[in-house]
Short mmCIF file of C-alpha atoms in Angstrom, two decimals:
data_model
loop_
_atom_site.label_atom_id
_atom_site.label_comp_id
_atom_site.label_asym_id
_atom_site.label_seq_id
_atom_site.Cartn_x
_atom_site.Cartn_y
_atom_site.Cartn_z
CA UNK Y 1 0.01 0.05 0.18
CA UNK Y 2 2.63 2.29 0.62
CA UNK Y 3 4.64 1.71 -2.26
CA UNK Y 4 1.70 2.17 -4.19
CA UNK Y 5 0.90 5.28 -3.01
CA UNK Y 6 4.30 6.49 -3.46
CA UNK Y 7 4.35 5.29 -7.18
CA UNK Y 8 1.14 7.91 -7.22
CA UNK Y 9 2.93 11.01 -5.44
CA UNK Y 10 6.05 10.44 -8.07
CA UNK Y 11 3.56 10.69 -11.02
CA UNK Y 12 1.60 13.70 -9.27
CA UNK Y 13 5.14 15.23 -8.91
CA UNK Y 14 6.16 14.85 -12.67
CA UNK Y 15 2.92 15.93 -13.76
CA UNK Y 16 3.12 19.21 -11.84
CA UNK Y 17 6.81 19.45 -13.20
CA UNK Y 18 5.77 19.10 -16.92
CA UNK Y 19 2.94 21.86 -16.29
CA UNK Y 20 5.65 24.11 -14.68
CA UNK Y 21 8.29 23.84 -17.48
CA UNK Y 22 8.68 27.31 -19.10
CA UNK Y 23 7.50 27.72 -22.58
CA UNK Y 24 10.64 27.48 -24.93
CA UNK Y 25 10.79 30.78 -27.03
CA UNK Y 26 9.60 31.05 -30.53
CA UNK Y 27 12.52 31.09 -32.96
CA UNK Y 28 12.06 32.59 -36.53
CA UNK Y 29 14.72 32.07 -39.06
CA UNK Y 30 14.65 33.62 -42.33
CA UNK Y 31 18.20 33.90 -43.55
CA UNK Y 32 20.24 30.76 -44.61
CA UNK Y 33 23.75 30.96 -43.59
CA UNK Y 34 25.43 32.41 -46.48
CA UNK Y 35 23.00 35.52 -46.11
CA UNK Y 36 20.12 35.16 -48.79
CA UNK Y 37 16.81 34.94 -47.67
CA UNK Y 38 14.94 31.96 -47.58
CA UNK Y 39 11.27 30.67 -46.70
CA UNK Y 40 10.69 31.68 -42.93
CA UNK Y 41 10.72 28.11 -40.69
CA UNK Y 42 9.41 27.79 -37.06
CA UNK Y 43 11.06 25.25 -34.28
CA UNK Y 44 8.77 25.12 -31.20
CA UNK Y 45 9.63 22.80 -28.44
CA UNK Y 46 6.91 21.91 -26.49
CA UNK Y 47 2.88 20.61 -26.97
CA UNK Y 48 0.06 22.31 -27.91
CA UNK Y 49 1.80 25.22 -29.68
CA UNK Y 50 0.66 24.42 -33.40
CA UNK Y 51 -2.24 26.86 -33.73
CA UNK Y 52 -0.03 29.55 -32.13
CA UNK Y 53 2.10 28.97 -34.92
CA UNK Y 54 0.00 29.60 -37.59
CA UNK Y 55 -1.09 32.89 -35.88
CA UNK Y 56 2.67 34.00 -34.77
CA UNK Y 57 3.35 33.56 -38.88
CA UNK Y 58 0.57 35.67 -39.67
CA UNK Y 59 1.70 38.51 -37.66
CA UNK Y 60 5.28 38.40 -38.51
CA UNK Y 61 4.36 38.43 -42.27
CA UNK Y 62 2.42 41.64 -41.74
CA UNK Y 63 5.64 43.17 -39.94
CA UNK Y 64 4.28 42.56 -36.41
CA UNK Y 65 5.95 40.72 -33.61
CA UNK Y 66 4.42 37.84 -31.36
CA UNK Y 67 2.57 39.22 -28.55
CA UNK Y 68 3.98 37.15 -25.33
CA UNK Y 69 6.81 35.36 -26.91
CA UNK Y 70 10.40 36.35 -27.94
CA UNK Y 71 11.22 36.59 -31.47
CA UNK Y 72 14.68 35.67 -32.42
CA UNK Y 73 15.47 37.16 -35.74
CA UNK Y 74 19.41 35.99 -36.18
CA UNK Y 75 21.38 39.25 -38.13
CA UNK Y 76 22.28 37.61 -41.49
CA UNK Y 77 25.45 36.43 -42.11
CA UNK Y 78 27.72 38.69 -44.69
CA UNK Y 79 28.81 37.08 -48.01
CA UNK Y 80 32.37 36.34 -48.34
CA UNK Y 81 33.17 39.03 -51.39
CA UNK Y 82 35.22 37.93 -54.15
CA UNK Y 83 37.46 39.51 -56.20
CA UNK Y 84 34.68 40.10 -58.77
CA UNK Y 85 32.91 41.77 -55.86
CA UNK Y 86 35.49 43.50 -54.68
CA UNK Y 87 36.37 44.70 -58.30
CA UNK Y 88 32.94 45.88 -58.93
CA UNK Y 89 32.58 47.96 -55.86
CA UNK Y 90 35.87 49.63 -56.13
CA UNK Y 91 34.71 50.72 -59.87
CA UNK Y 92 31.26 52.00 -57.97
CA UNK Y 93 33.67 53.69 -55.45
CA UNK Y 94 35.78 55.63 -58.58
CA UNK Y 95 32.73 56.60 -60.00
CA UNK Y 96 31.20 58.40 -57.37
CA UNK Y 97 32.46 62.08 -56.31
CA UNK Y 98 35.43 61.97 -53.86
CA UNK Y 99 36.08 58.21 -54.76
CA UNK Y 100 39.27 56.20 -53.69
CA UNK Y 101 41.67 59.33 -54.58
CA UNK Y 102 44.16 58.14 -51.96
CA UNK Y 103 44.37 54.52 -53.21
CA UNK Y 104 44.65 56.01 -56.67
CA UNK Y 105 47.97 58.18 -55.69
CA UNK Y 106 49.08 54.61 -53.72
CA UNK Y 107 48.71 52.42 -56.62
CA UNK Y 108 50.63 55.41 -58.86
CA UNK Y 109 53.32 55.62 -56.45
CA UNK Y 110 53.98 51.68 -55.89
CA UNK Y 111 53.64 51.17 -59.97
CA UNK Y 112 55.60 53.95 -61.28
CA UNK Y 113 59.09 52.97 -59.97
CA UNK Y 114 58.87 49.62 -60.99
CA UNK Y 115 57.67 50.56 -64.54
CA UNK Y 116 60.57 53.23 -64.58
CA UNK Y 117 63.31 50.63 -63.17
CA UNK Y 118 62.24 48.61 -66.32
CA UNK Y 119 62.13 50.89 -69.22
CA UNK Y 120 65.09 53.74 -68.03
CA UNK Y 121 67.94 51.18 -68.14
CA UNK Y 122 67.05 50.13 -72.03
CA UNK Y 123 67.34 53.92 -73.00
CA UNK Y 124 70.88 54.47 -71.87
CA UNK Y 125 71.24 56.54 -74.73
CA UNK Y 126 68.80 59.13 -73.90
CA UNK Y 127 68.49 62.21 -71.49
CA UNK Y 128 65.96 61.85 -68.81
CA UNK Y 129 63.86 64.32 -70.22
CA UNK Y 130 64.08 62.07 -73.79
CA UNK Y 131 63.11 59.12 -71.21
CA UNK Y 132 60.14 60.88 -70.19
CA UNK Y 133 59.20 61.46 -73.76
CA UNK Y 134 59.50 58.09 -74.80
CA UNK Y 135 57.41 56.77 -71.42
CA UNK Y 136 54.65 59.22 -72.57
CA UNK Y 137 55.23 57.85 -76.44
CA UNK Y 138 54.03 54.15 -75.00
CA UNK Y 139 51.27 55.19 -73.22
CA UNK Y 140 49.41 57.45 -75.30
CA UNK Y 141 50.23 54.69 -77.91
CA UNK Y 142 48.25 52.07 -75.31
CA UNK Y 143 45.27 54.24 -74.76
CA UNK Y 144 45.09 55.52 -78.63
CA UNK Y 145 45.11 51.79 -79.39
CA UNK Y 146 42.25 50.71 -77.17
CA UNK Y 147 40.54 54.08 -78.20
CA UNK Y 148 40.43 52.66 -81.66
CA UNK Y 149 39.34 49.04 -81.06
CA UNK Y 150 36.53 50.64 -79.03
CA UNK Y 151 35.46 51.90 -82.56
CA UNK Y 152 35.63 48.65 -84.26
CA UNK Y 153 38.73 49.13 -86.19
CA UNK Y 154 41.25 46.20 -87.19
CA UNK Y 155 44.88 45.65 -86.29
CA UNK Y 156 45.83 47.84 -88.91
CA UNK Y 157 43.70 50.80 -87.60
CA UNK Y 158 44.21 50.56 -83.76
CA UNK Y 159 48.43 50.91 -84.89
CA UNK Y 160 47.53 53.72 -87.17
CA UNK Y 161 45.26 55.79 -84.28
CA UNK Y 162 47.88 54.70 -81.74
CA UNK Y 163 50.73 56.02 -83.44
CA UNK Y 164 48.74 59.29 -84.47
CA UNK Y 165 48.01 59.50 -80.40
CA UNK Y 166 51.17 59.65 -79.57
CA UNK Y 167 53.11 61.41 -81.94
CA UNK Y 168 50.21 63.87 -83.14
CA UNK Y 169 50.87 66.48 -80.60
CA UNK Y 170 54.72 66.54 -80.78
CA UNK Y 171 54.37 66.71 -84.20
CA UNK Y 172 52.28 69.70 -84.52
CA UNK Y 173 54.63 71.17 -82.15
CA UNK Y 174 58.01 70.77 -84.24
CA UNK Y 175 55.55 72.44 -87.41
CA UNK Y 176 54.82 75.11 -85.33
CA UNK Y 177 58.56 75.74 -84.32
CA UNK Y 178 59.58 75.45 -87.58
CA UNK Y 179 62.88 75.20 -88.42
CA UNK Y 180 65.25 73.12 -90.85
CA UNK Y 181 65.02 70.04 -88.55
CA UNK Y 182 62.68 67.37 -89.24
CA UNK Y 183 59.93 66.31 -87.17
CA UNK Y 184 61.19 64.33 -83.90
CA UNK Y 185 59.73 60.91 -85.13
CA UNK Y 186 61.85 61.30 -88.63
CA UNK Y 187 64.92 62.09 -86.78
CA UNK Y 188 64.84 59.19 -84.61
CA UNK Y 189 62.43 56.49 -85.50
CA UNK Y 190 62.73 54.92 -81.93
CA UNK Y 191 59.23 56.58 -81.39
CA UNK Y 192 57.93 54.85 -84.23
CA UNK Y 193 59.25 51.73 -82.96
CA UNK Y 194 57.83 51.80 -79.58
CA UNK Y 195 54.29 53.07 -81.18
CA UNK Y 196 54.22 50.19 -83.43
CA UNK Y 197 55.07 47.46 -80.47
CA UNK Y 198 52.78 48.97 -78.28
CA UNK Y 199 49.81 49.34 -80.42
CA UNK Y 200 50.35 45.69 -81.33
CA UNK Y 201 51.00 43.97 -78.05
CA UNK Y 202 47.85 45.97 -76.80
CA UNK Y 203 45.73 44.81 -79.56
CA UNK Y 204 46.36 41.52 -79.03
CA UNK Y 205 46.69 41.30 -75.06
CA UNK Y 206 44.15 43.91 -73.78
CA UNK Y 207 40.66 42.49 -74.53
CA UNK Y 208 41.76 39.27 -72.65
CA UNK Y 209 42.43 41.51 -69.63
CA UNK Y 210 39.12 43.12 -70.41
CA UNK Y 211 37.00 39.75 -70.57
CA UNK Y 212 38.95 38.23 -67.74
CA UNK Y 213 39.28 40.80 -65.03
CA UNK Y 214 36.15 43.02 -66.31
CA UNK Y 215 38.42 45.56 -67.10
CA UNK Y 216 36.59 48.64 -69.09
CA UNK Y 217 38.00 51.61 -71.30
CA UNK Y 218 37.37 53.87 -68.24
CA UNK Y 219 39.21 51.86 -65.81
CA UNK Y 220 41.46 53.44 -63.33
CA UNK Y 221 44.60 51.57 -65.53
CA UNK Y 222 43.93 53.50 -68.73
CA UNK Y 223 43.37 56.83 -66.39
CA UNK Y 224 46.90 56.37 -64.96
CA UNK Y 225 48.33 55.38 -68.35
CA UNK Y 226 46.76 58.69 -69.75
CA UNK Y 227 47.77 60.96 -66.92
CA UNK Y 228 51.50 59.65 -66.40
CA UNK Y 229 51.51 60.27 -70.61
CA UNK Y 230 50.23 63.57 -70.29
CA UNK Y 231 52.67 64.59 -67.38
CA UNK Y 232 55.76 63.41 -69.68
CA UNK Y 233 54.37 65.24 -72.58
CA UNK Y 234 53.52 68.87 -71.49
CA UNK Y 235 57.12 68.69 -69.76
CA UNK Y 236 59.02 67.41 -72.91
CA UNK Y 237 56.92 69.88 -75.06
CA UNK Y 238 57.50 73.00 -72.77
CA UNK Y 239 61.59 71.84 -72.72
CA UNK Y 240 61.79 71.98 -76.41
CA UNK Y 241 60.15 75.08 -76.85
CA UNK Y 242 62.62 76.70 -74.13
CA UNK Y 243 65.37 75.46 -76.25
CA UNK Y 244 64.30 77.44 -79.10
CA UNK Y 245 64.04 80.66 -77.16
CA UNK Y 246 60.37 80.75 -77.58
CA UNK Y 247 58.55 83.28 -75.14
CA UNK Y 248 57.43 81.59 -71.56
CA UNK Y 249 53.86 81.65 -72.19
CA UNK Y 250 54.20 80.46 -75.81
CA UNK Y 251 56.36 77.74 -74.41
CA UNK Y 252 53.64 76.65 -71.92
CA UNK Y 253 50.72 76.41 -74.60
CA UNK Y 254 53.12 74.25 -76.73
CA UNK Y 255 53.37 71.82 -73.78
CA UNK Y 256 49.92 71.79 -73.83
CA UNK Y 257 49.71 71.24 -77.66
CA UNK Y 258 52.22 68.36 -77.15
CA UNK Y 259 50.24 67.02 -74.66
CA UNK Y 260 46.73 67.08 -75.47
CA UNK Y 261 46.52 67.51 -79.79
CA UNK Y 262 47.24 63.64 -80.38
CA UNK Y 263 44.14 63.01 -78.66
CA UNK Y 264 42.62 65.30 -80.77
CA UNK Y 265 43.86 63.83 -83.67
CA UNK Y 266 42.43 60.36 -82.41
CA UNK Y 267 38.96 61.70 -81.76
CA UNK Y 268 38.72 63.18 -85.16
CA UNK Y 269 39.64 60.00 -86.75
CA UNK Y 270 37.48 57.81 -84.71
CA UNK Y 271 34.41 60.07 -85.38
CA UNK Y 272 34.12 61.18 -81.68
CA UNK Y 273 33.45 64.65 -80.20
CA UNK Y 274 36.86 65.99 -79.33
CA UNK Y 275 37.29 65.41 -75.61
CA UNK Y 276 39.44 68.50 -74.46
CA UNK Y 277 36.50 70.71 -76.51
CA UNK Y 278 33.77 69.33 -74.53
CA UNK Y 279 31.92 69.63 -71.54
CA UNK Y 280 29.76 66.47 -71.88
CA UNK Y 281 30.12 63.60 -74.37
CA UNK Y 282 27.02 61.02 -74.70
CA UNK Y 283 25.56 62.67 -71.54
CA UNK Y 284 28.45 62.20 -69.59
CA UNK Y 285 30.16 65.13 -67.83
CA UNK Y 286 33.98 65.23 -68.72
CA UNK Y 287 36.68 66.20 -66.30
CA UNK Y 288 39.60 68.47 -66.51
CA UNK Y 289 41.93 67.17 -69.17
CA UNK Y 290 43.53 69.94 -70.88
CA UNK Y 291 43.71 72.19 -67.62
CA UNK Y 292 46.53 69.51 -65.91
CA UNK Y 293 48.47 69.66 -68.97
CA UNK Y 294 48.43 73.16 -69.41
CA UNK Y 295 49.36 73.75 -65.29
CA UNK Y 296 52.03 71.33 -65.73
CA UNK Y 297 53.71 72.87 -68.48
CA UNK Y 298 53.41 76.21 -66.71
CA UNK Y 299 55.41 75.02 -63.81
CA UNK Y 300 58.10 73.84 -65.57
CA UNK Y 301 58.48 76.77 -67.69
CA UNK Y 302 58.18 79.02 -64.35
CA UNK Y 303 60.56 76.64 -62.27
CA UNK Y 304 63.03 77.10 -65.37
CA UNK Y 305 62.75 81.15 -66.45
CA UNK Y 306 61.96 82.26 -62.76
CA UNK Y 307 63.48 80.05 -60.12
CA UNK Y 308 66.24 78.83 -62.07
CA UNK Y 309 65.70 75.55 -60.83
CA UNK Y 310 68.00 72.51 -61.72
CA UNK Y 311 66.19 70.84 -65.15
CA UNK Y 312 65.44 67.35 -63.97
CA UNK Y 313 64.09 68.54 -60.63
CA UNK Y 314 61.86 70.79 -62.59
CA UNK Y 315 60.63 68.01 -64.68
CA UNK Y 316 60.12 66.01 -61.58
CA UNK Y 317 57.72 68.57 -60.05
CA UNK Y 318 56.14 69.44 -63.19
CA UNK Y 319 55.34 65.75 -63.90
CA UNK Y 320 54.06 64.95 -60.43
CA UNK Y 321 51.79 67.74 -60.37
CA UNK Y 322 50.44 67.27 -63.52
CA UNK Y 323 49.36 63.25 -62.97
CA UNK Y 324 48.33 64.20 -59.77
CA UNK Y 325 45.77 66.85 -61.14
CA UNK Y 326 44.65 64.98 -63.63
CA UNK Y 327 44.02 61.60 -61.10
CA UNK Y 328 42.33 64.15 -58.90
CA UNK Y 329 40.17 65.47 -61.66
CA UNK Y 330 39.07 61.65 -62.89
CA UNK Y 331 38.20 60.79 -59.09
CA UNK Y 332 36.53 63.52 -58.21
CA UNK Y 333 34.56 64.28 -61.69
CA UNK Y 334 36.19 68.29 -61.52
CA UNK Y 335 34.58 69.91 -64.41
CA UNK Y 336 34.99 73.30 -65.84
CA UNK Y 337 32.09 75.90 -66.48
CA UNK Y 338 30.15 74.94 -69.47
CA UNK Y 339 27.87 77.19 -71.67
CA UNK Y 340 24.50 77.37 -70.55
CA UNK Y 341 22.34 75.17 -73.16
CA UNK Y 342 18.77 75.41 -72.08
CA UNK Y 343 16.29 73.04 -73.65
CA UNK Y 344 13.15 74.06 -74.84
CA UNK Y 345 9.54 72.54 -75.39
CA UNK Y 346 6.41 73.78 -75.94
CA UNK Y 347 7.58 77.48 -75.23
CA UNK Y 348 8.65 76.19 -71.79
CA UNK Y 349 12.11 75.84 -70.25
CA UNK Y 350 12.40 72.16 -70.04
CA UNK Y 351 16.39 71.98 -68.91
#
């Protein structure tokens, strides 16, 4: 009898213990492990809550919470960034005003010494300024070849456009200066050899980089190449004008012509709006282009004529200022004032 009473008492205690067990909280998981949204799922521990499960789902789907119950919604785990995602994010940051200028300058500082360390020893018979000129020739030939390819030209057309882009400004400078000497690329055919080799290499290798790495014709690499070529050409153009005893103002202008009129010829041959003359092309505002070249050549002329600075030091200062100014204009979308051109519709100004 006592054993039976003890068994009944133990059963009663176990029943009371089950009733006093706290209700397990409702866990709602709407994110999978990789952060993507999934179908909401509920995990209820305890009996008699099937109807409550449906009501809770209805409240959550309407944006409300579950009264009297804690709804634990875990934060989504961030996806691991792949190389393509990082490249796309970086390109988007470059497009925004005030993007990644410090990063661009850092990369320029890291890349430029390596590039010069490879090229300068191979040019032992040239002065430092002539090495700058040859470097600018290769970079402008690279940019011009891509511009020709984007306009549907074949290998010969791209080679011509690359050569014209690299030599057009210097050719016009030598014609304006006059004299009995031939234009520079006829006196030294090394310039033509560099243009041809650079154009061919770019034509056959750039599409692979463009496809595999997602590089575009407005990528930062082209901005760097264009800025470096501009800095080299504006310095060399101003120096050649000063050697011919040209007025300092005219020397600065000839530096601008040397750095930009190869691009003018390229745009004319490819039937595109001339970049340095237009505020917008295809609805997109264009950043400073001619202004950095004019600024760099003016600095070089001022350091040579007014401050009597060493020629190589003046060239380096003007080169770095030109490149930095061009990269800053590209990054921050700095533009010159445009002439107001309102649009009218039905007698009312639309824009």
